[in-house]
PDB file of C-alpha atoms in Angstrom:
ATOM      1  CA  ARG A   6      -0.439  35.032  -4.386  1.00  0.00           C
ATOM      2  CA  GLY A   7       1.391  38.361  -4.198  1.00  0.00           C
ATOM      3  CA  GLU A   8       4.787  36.801  -5.009  1.00  0.00           C
ATOM      4  CA  VAL A   9       7.130  38.218  -7.649  1.00  0.00           C
ATOM      5  CA  ILE A  10       8.051  35.461 -10.108  1.00  0.00           C
ATOM      6  CA  GLY A  11       9.476  37.611 -12.886  1.00  0.00           C
ATOM      7  CA  VAL A  12       9.419  40.938 -14.698  1.00  0.00           C
ATOM      8  CA  LEU A  13       7.768  41.761 -18.019  1.00  0.00           C
ATOM      9  CA  ASP A  14       9.990  44.462 -19.511  1.00  0.00           C
ATOM     10  CA  VAL A  15       8.673  46.293 -22.599  1.00  0.00           C
ATOM     11  CA  GLN A  16      10.674  49.333 -23.749  1.00  0.00           C
ATOM     12  CA  SER A  17      10.560  52.038 -26.435  1.00  0.00           C
ATOM     13  CA  ASP A  18      13.064  54.695 -27.472  1.00  0.00           C
ATOM     14  CA  GLN A  19      10.204  57.157 -27.932  1.00  0.00           C
ATOM     15  CA  VAL A  20       8.935  59.241 -25.018  1.00  0.00           C
ATOM     16  CA  GLY A  21       5.222  58.748 -24.360  1.00  0.00           C
ATOM     17  CA  PHE A  22       5.033  55.893 -26.878  1.00  0.00           C
ATOM     18  CA  PHE A  23       2.844  53.705 -24.627  1.00  0.00           C
ATOM     19  CA  THR A  24      -0.710  54.791 -23.877  1.00  0.00           C
ATOM     20  CA  ALA A  25      -2.868  53.940 -20.861  1.00  0.00           C
ATOM     21  CA  VAL A  26      -4.523  51.257 -22.980  1.00  0.00           C
ATOM     22  CA  ASP A  27      -1.097  49.783 -23.746  1.00  0.00           C
ATOM     23  CA  ALA A  28      -0.257  49.776 -20.048  1.00  0.00           C
ATOM     24  CA  SER A  29      -3.520  48.027 -19.199  1.00  0.00           C
ATOM     25  CA  TYR A  30      -2.814  45.434 -21.901  1.00  0.00           C
ATOM     26  CA  MET A  31       0.682  44.844 -20.480  1.00  0.00           C
ATOM     27  CA  VAL A  32      -0.756  44.293 -16.983  1.00  0.00           C
ATOM     28  CA  THR A  33      -3.211  41.757 -18.365  1.00  0.00           C
ATOM     29  CA  LEU A  34      -0.461  40.060 -20.373  1.00  0.00           C
ATOM     30  CA  ALA A  35       1.826  39.906 -17.321  1.00  0.00           C
ATOM     31  CA  ALA A  36      -0.956  38.281 -15.276  1.00  0.00           C
ATOM     32  CA  GLN A  37      -1.524  35.680 -17.988  1.00  0.00           C
ATOM     33  CA  ILE A  38       2.192  34.921 -18.213  1.00  0.00           C
ATOM     34  CA  ALA A  39       2.397  34.634 -14.424  1.00  0.00           C
ATOM     35  CA  THR A  40      -0.505  32.157 -14.403  1.00  0.00           C
ATOM     36  CA  SER A  41       1.181  30.099 -17.131  1.00  0.00           C
ATOM     37  CA  VAL A  42       4.479  30.072 -15.224  1.00  0.00           C
ATOM     38  CA  GLU A  43       2.761  29.038 -11.987  1.00  0.00           C
ATOM     39  CA  ASN A  44       0.888  26.242 -13.796  1.00  0.00           C
ATOM     40  CA  ALA A  45       4.146  25.041 -15.324  1.00  0.00           C
ATOM     41  CA  GLN A  46       5.883  25.101 -11.942  1.00  0.00           C
ATOM     42  CA  PHE A  47       2.980  23.209 -10.372  1.00  0.00           C
ATOM     43  CA  PHE A  48       3.110  20.611 -13.161  1.00  0.00           C
ATOM     44  CA  ILE A  49       6.854  20.168 -12.704  1.00  0.00           C
ATOM     45  CA  GLN A  50       6.406  19.778  -8.950  1.00  0.00           C
ATOM     46  CA  GLN A  51       3.700  17.176  -9.502  1.00  0.00           C
ATOM     47  CA  ARG A  52       5.948  15.255 -11.871  1.00  0.00           C
ATOM     48  CA  GLU A  53       8.801  15.350  -9.353  1.00  0.00           C
ATOM     49  CA  ASP A  54       6.497  14.208  -6.543  1.00  0.00           C
ATOM     50  CA  GLU A  55       5.177  11.383  -8.725  1.00  0.00           C
ATOM     51  CA  LEU A  56       8.736  10.343  -9.635  1.00  0.00           C
ATOM     52  CA  ARG A  57       9.742  10.243  -5.953  1.00  0.00           C
ATOM     53  CA  PHE A  58       6.615   8.248  -5.097  1.00  0.00           C
ATOM     54  CA  ARG A  59       7.215   5.728  -7.869  1.00  0.00           C
ATOM     55  CA  THR A  60      10.906   5.433  -7.038  1.00  0.00           C
ATOM     56  CA  VAL A  61      10.060   4.484  -3.452  1.00  0.00           C
ATOM     57  CA  SER A  62       7.039   2.308  -4.250  1.00  0.00           C
ATOM     58  CA  ASP A  63       8.369   0.518  -7.337  1.00  0.00           C
ATOM     59  CA  PHE A  64      11.431  -0.701  -5.454  1.00  0.00           C
ATOM     60  CA  ALA A  65       9.581  -1.608  -2.261  1.00  0.00           C
ATOM     61  CA  PHE A  66       9.836  -5.263  -1.272  1.00  0.00           C
ATOM     62  CA  ALA A  67       6.180  -5.343  -0.232  1.00  0.00           C
ATOM     63  CA  TRP A  68       3.316  -5.304  -2.717  1.00  0.00           C
ATOM     64  CA  GLU A  69       2.071  -1.701  -2.594  1.00  0.00           C
ATOM     65  CA  THR A  70      -1.309  -0.491  -3.864  1.00  0.00           C
ATOM     66  CA  TRP A  71      -3.318   2.714  -4.131  1.00  0.00           C
ATOM     67  CA  LEU A  72      -7.094   2.823  -4.440  1.00  0.00           C
ATOM     68  CA  SER A  73      -8.765   6.023  -5.667  1.00  0.00           C
ATOM     69  CA  GLU A  74     -11.629   7.789  -3.910  1.00  0.00           C
ATOM     70  CA  GLU A  75     -14.030   5.668  -5.959  1.00  0.00           C
ATOM     71  CA  GLY A  76     -12.274   2.440  -4.974  1.00  0.00           C
ATOM     72  CA  LYS A  77     -10.517   2.014  -8.326  1.00  0.00           C
ATOM     73  CA  LEU A  78      -7.038   0.505  -8.278  1.00  0.00           C
ATOM     74  CA  ILE A  79      -4.756   3.201  -9.737  1.00  0.00           C
ATOM     75  CA  TYR A  80      -1.337   1.955  -8.644  1.00  0.00           C
ATOM     76  CA  VAL A  81       0.210  -1.472  -8.100  1.00  0.00           C
ATOM     77  CA  SER A  82       3.908  -1.998  -7.392  1.00  0.00           C
ATOM     78  CA  PRO A  83       5.982  -4.538  -9.369  1.00  0.00           C
ATOM     79  CA  ALA A  84       6.231  -6.753  -6.258  1.00  0.00           C
ATOM     80  CA  SER A  85       2.684  -7.943  -7.027  1.00  0.00           C
ATOM     81  CA  GLU A  86       4.077 -10.355  -9.611  1.00  0.00           C
ATOM     82  CA  ARG A  87       6.614 -11.884  -7.209  1.00  0.00           C
ATOM     83  CA  ILE A  88       3.980 -12.441  -4.524  1.00  0.00           C
ATOM     84  CA  SER A  89       0.827 -13.245  -6.523  1.00  0.00           C
ATOM     85  CA  GLY A  90       2.150 -14.283  -9.914  1.00  0.00           C
ATOM     86  CA  TYR A  91       0.111 -11.521 -11.573  1.00  0.00           C
ATOM     87  CA  THR A  92       1.660  -8.378 -13.074  1.00  0.00           C
ATOM     88  CA  ARG A  93       0.552  -4.917 -12.027  1.00  0.00           C
ATOM     89  CA  GLU A  94      -0.857  -4.422 -15.537  1.00  0.00           C
ATOM     90  CA  GLU A  95      -3.167  -7.399 -14.984  1.00  0.00           C
ATOM     91  CA  PHE A  96      -4.478  -5.880 -11.747  1.00  0.00           C
ATOM     92  CA  ILE A  97      -5.074  -2.497 -13.393  1.00  0.00           C
ATOM     93  CA  GLU A  98      -6.836  -4.034 -16.400  1.00  0.00           C
ATOM     94  CA  ASN A  99      -9.004  -6.351 -14.280  1.00  0.00           C
ATOM     95  CA  GLN A 100     -10.187  -4.307 -11.322  1.00  0.00           C
ATOM     96  CA  LYS A 101     -11.823  -7.372  -9.734  1.00  0.00           C
ATOM     97  CA  LEU A 102      -8.736  -9.573  -9.946  1.00  0.00           C
ATOM     98  CA  MET A 103      -7.835  -9.055  -6.285  1.00  0.00           C
ATOM     99  CA  ASP A 104     -11.301 -10.176  -5.195  1.00  0.00           C
ATOM    100  CA  GLU A 105     -11.020 -13.202  -7.480  1.00  0.00           C
ATOM    101  CA  ILE A 106      -7.731 -14.505  -6.065  1.00  0.00           C
ATOM    102  CA  VAL A 107      -8.600 -14.177  -2.361  1.00  0.00           C
ATOM    103  CA  HIS A 108      -9.050 -17.637  -0.825  1.00  0.00           C
ATOM    104  CA  PRO A 109     -12.797 -18.425  -0.502  1.00  0.00           C
ATOM    105  CA  ASP A 110     -12.406 -19.267   3.195  1.00  0.00           C
ATOM    106  CA  ASP A 111     -10.865 -15.833   3.881  1.00  0.00           C
ATOM    107  CA  PHE A 112     -12.972 -13.671   1.583  1.00  0.00           C
ATOM    108  CA  GLN A 113     -15.367 -12.554   4.318  1.00  0.00           C
ATOM    109  CA  VAL A 114     -12.503 -11.212   6.439  1.00  0.00           C
ATOM    110  CA  TYR A 115     -11.024  -9.452   3.405  1.00  0.00           C
ATOM    111  CA  ASN A 116     -14.350  -8.012   2.254  1.00  0.00           C
ATOM    112  CA  ASP A 117     -15.389  -6.801   5.719  1.00  0.00           C
ATOM    113  CA  HIS A 118     -12.066  -5.001   6.102  1.00  0.00           C
ATOM    114  CA  TRP A 119     -12.695  -2.765   3.096  1.00  0.00           C
ATOM    115  CA  HIS A 120     -16.350  -2.096   3.857  1.00  0.00           C
ATOM    116  CA  VAL A 121     -15.815  -1.240   7.524  1.00  0.00           C
ATOM    117  CA  HIS A 122     -12.877   1.150   7.283  1.00  0.00           C
ATOM    118  CA  GLY A 123     -13.680   3.233   4.169  1.00  0.00           C
ATOM    119  CA  THR A 124     -12.213   6.707   4.645  1.00  0.00           C
ATOM    120  CA  GLU A 125     -10.761   6.108   8.130  1.00  0.00           C
ATOM    121  CA  SER A 126      -7.155   7.225   8.514  1.00  0.00           C
ATOM    122  CA  ALA A 127      -5.860   3.833   9.607  1.00  0.00           C
ATOM    123  CA  ALA A 128      -7.195   0.305   9.633  1.00  0.00           C
ATOM    124  CA  ASP A 129      -6.352  -2.761  11.672  1.00  0.00           C
ATOM    125  CA  PRO A 130      -4.020  -5.130   9.804  1.00  0.00           C
ATOM    126  CA  ILE A 131      -5.509  -8.392   8.588  1.00  0.00           C
ATOM    127  CA  GLU A 132      -4.149 -11.725   7.396  1.00  0.00           C
ATOM    128  CA  TYR A 133      -5.679 -13.757   4.602  1.00  0.00           C
ATOM    129  CA  ARG A 134      -4.742 -16.188   1.869  1.00  0.00           C
ATOM    130  CA  ILE A 135      -4.643 -15.676  -1.882  1.00  0.00           C
ATOM    131  CA  ILE A 136      -4.387 -18.181  -4.710  1.00  0.00           C
ATOM    132  CA  ARG A 137      -1.340 -17.459  -6.850  1.00  0.00           C
ATOM    133  CA  LYS A 138      -1.444 -17.642 -10.611  1.00  0.00           C
ATOM    134  CA  ASP A 139       0.271 -21.050 -10.404  1.00  0.00           C
ATOM    135  CA  GLY A 140      -2.428 -22.337  -8.034  1.00  0.00           C
ATOM    136  CA  THR A 141      -0.417 -22.284  -4.810  1.00  0.00           C
ATOM    137  CA  GLU A 142      -1.649 -20.606  -1.618  1.00  0.00           C
ATOM    138  CA  VAL A 143       0.097 -17.557  -0.176  1.00  0.00           C
ATOM    139  CA  TRP A 144      -0.545 -15.942   3.197  1.00  0.00           C
ATOM    140  CA  ILE A 145      -0.779 -12.143   3.043  1.00  0.00           C
ATOM    141  CA  SER A 146      -0.363  -9.636   5.869  1.00  0.00           C
ATOM    142  CA  HIS A 147      -2.249  -6.512   4.776  1.00  0.00           C
ATOM    143  CA  VAL A 148      -2.209  -3.022   6.257  1.00  0.00           C
ATOM    144  CA  CYS A 149      -3.624   0.180   4.776  1.00  0.00           C
ATOM    145  CA  GLN A 150      -4.538   3.748   5.581  1.00  0.00           C
ATOM    146  CA  ALA A 151      -6.470   6.637   4.045  1.00  0.00           C
ATOM    147  CA  VAL A 152      -4.695   9.254   1.925  1.00  0.00           C
ATOM    148  CA  HIS A 153      -5.683  12.924   2.334  1.00  0.00           C
ATOM    149  CA  ASP A 154      -4.360  15.983   0.513  1.00  0.00           C
ATOM    150  CA  ASP A 155      -3.202  19.222   2.155  1.00  0.00           C
ATOM    151  CA  GLU A 156      -6.818  20.414   2.411  1.00  0.00           C
ATOM    152  CA  GLY A 157      -7.877  17.212   4.165  1.00  0.00           C
ATOM    153  CA  THR A 158      -9.778  15.854   1.165  1.00  0.00           C
ATOM    154  CA  PHE A 159      -9.913  12.057   0.970  1.00  0.00           C
ATOM    155  CA  ARG A 160      -7.839  10.807  -1.971  1.00  0.00           C
ATOM    156  CA  GLY A 161      -8.118   7.058  -1.566  1.00  0.00           C
ATOM    157  CA  ARG A 162      -6.292   4.324   0.350  1.00  0.00           C
ATOM    158  CA  ARG A 163      -2.695   3.183   0.272  1.00  0.00           C
ATOM    159  CA  GLY A 164      -2.201  -0.501   0.980  1.00  0.00           C
ATOM    160  CA  SER A 165       0.783  -2.748   1.657  1.00  0.00           C
ATOM    161  CA  ASN A 166       0.726  -6.536   1.258  1.00  0.00           C
ATOM    162  CA  ARG A 167       3.507  -8.709   2.681  1.00  0.00           C
ATOM    163  CA  ASP A 168       4.051 -12.412   2.021  1.00  0.00           C
ATOM    164  CA  ILE A 169       4.053 -14.163   5.416  1.00  0.00           C
ATOM    165  CA  THR A 170       3.670 -17.723   4.116  1.00  0.00           C
ATOM    166  CA  ALA A 171       7.004 -18.881   5.573  1.00  0.00           C
ATOM    167  CA  GLU A 172       6.090 -17.454   8.976  1.00  0.00           C
ATOM    168  CA  LYS A 173       2.680 -19.144   8.910  1.00  0.00           C
ATOM    169  CA  LEU A 174       4.161 -22.511   7.928  1.00  0.00           C
ATOM    170  CA  ALA A 175       6.805 -22.238  10.658  1.00  0.00           C
ATOM    171  CA  ALA A 176       4.142 -21.448  13.275  1.00  0.00           C
ATOM    172  CA  LEU A 177       2.049 -24.371  12.047  1.00  0.00           C
ATOM    173  CA  GLU A 178       5.015 -26.734  12.309  1.00  0.00           C
ATOM    174  CA  ILE A 179       5.716 -25.588  15.868  1.00  0.00           C
ATOM    175  CA  ALA A 180       2.063 -26.114  16.810  1.00  0.00           C
ATOM    176  CA  GLU A 181       2.105 -29.610  15.324  1.00  0.00           C
ATOM    177  CA  ARG A 182       5.300 -30.486  17.226  1.00  0.00           C
ATOM    178  CA  GLU A 183       3.767 -29.223  20.456  1.00  0.00           C
ATOM    179  CA  GLN A 184       0.674 -31.330  19.810  1.00  0.00           C
ATOM    180  CA  ARG A 185       2.763 -34.431  19.144  1.00  0.00           C
ATOM    181  CA  PHE A 186       4.731 -33.804  22.320  1.00  0.00           C
ATOM    182  CA  ARG A 187       1.528 -33.310  24.318  1.00  0.00           C
ATOM    183  CA  THR A 188       0.079 -36.537  22.947  1.00  0.00           C
ATOM    184  CA  LEU A 189       3.291 -38.397  23.787  1.00  0.00           C
ATOM    185  CA  VAL A 190       3.334 -37.054  27.350  1.00  0.00           C
ATOM    186  CA  ASP A 191      -0.358 -37.524  28.068  1.00  0.00           C
ATOM    187  CA  TYR A 192      -0.487 -41.137  26.882  1.00  0.00           C
ATOM    188  CA  ALA A 193       2.925 -42.313  28.052  1.00  0.00           C
ATOM    189  CA  PRO A 194       2.722 -45.397  30.345  1.00  0.00           C
ATOM    190  CA  ASP A 195       5.378 -43.963  32.659  1.00  0.00           C
ATOM    191  CA  SER A 196       5.489 -40.702  34.585  1.00  0.00           C
ATOM    192  CA  ILE A 197       7.100 -37.803  32.696  1.00  0.00           C
ATOM    193  CA  LEU A 198       8.231 -34.604  34.412  1.00  0.00           C
ATOM    194  CA  VAL A 199       9.538 -31.517  32.573  1.00  0.00           C
ATOM    195  CA  LEU A 200      11.964 -29.339  34.538  1.00  0.00           C
ATOM    196  CA  ASN A 201      13.172 -25.854  33.607  1.00  0.00           C
ATOM    197  CA  TYR A 202      16.872 -25.958  34.455  1.00  0.00           C
ATOM    198  CA  GLU A 203      17.195 -22.157  34.450  1.00  0.00           C
ATOM    199  CA  THR A 204      14.429 -21.527  37.007  1.00  0.00           C
ATOM    200  CA  GLY A 205      14.453 -24.889  38.733  1.00  0.00           C
ATOM    201  CA  LYS A 206      10.666 -25.087  38.364  1.00  0.00           C
ATOM    202  CA  TRP A 207       8.623 -27.995  37.084  1.00  0.00           C
ATOM    203  CA  MET A 208       6.971 -26.986  33.819  1.00  0.00           C
ATOM    204  CA  ASP A 209       4.817 -29.990  32.996  1.00  0.00           C
ATOM    205  CA  ALA A 210       3.870 -33.522  34.024  1.00  0.00           C
ATOM    206  CA  ASN A 211       1.565 -36.228  32.691  1.00  0.00           C
ATOM    207  CA  ALA A 212      -1.382 -37.461  34.740  1.00  0.00           C
TER     208      ALA A 212
END
């Protein structure tokens, strides 16, 4: 690349010891050494980048994944076991495990998500249920986006799965309470009026 990364210094105490052939050989040798040094530096940089990636991903609270260009699962964070009951090794060994644990009623949503977005940079988040290893249901909030290298080449998809079961159950409980309240109001024998004390406006009334 035209950068100086070192100097190959070969000396002799005899004047005119090195011939033109020797000089040509030294140039070739220097180029080979430079290539080896650059490859080593690139390898070290890759290892450092991988270490930083794993440090961030392995300690993430969410369940992180990375699918290769061919759709093969190449990385799963340790959080997979806390959320799904399955270790990351189990997901890597059984590439269809994720498909197998998605709730049957939500599989179409899950499957369409992957087929529609493909190599797109970002995808709309989806929510679906999975069946944990212990048989319980867990609600997952999933978001993912395409990964491209510096040249713009597609390198797969990074995904993040978050357990939203508690949020879903809380929302369901609120909906059930509202339904019970509505039933009570609608079928009450007496008139019921609901007043908002802050605004002074009537909010609801039975027929």
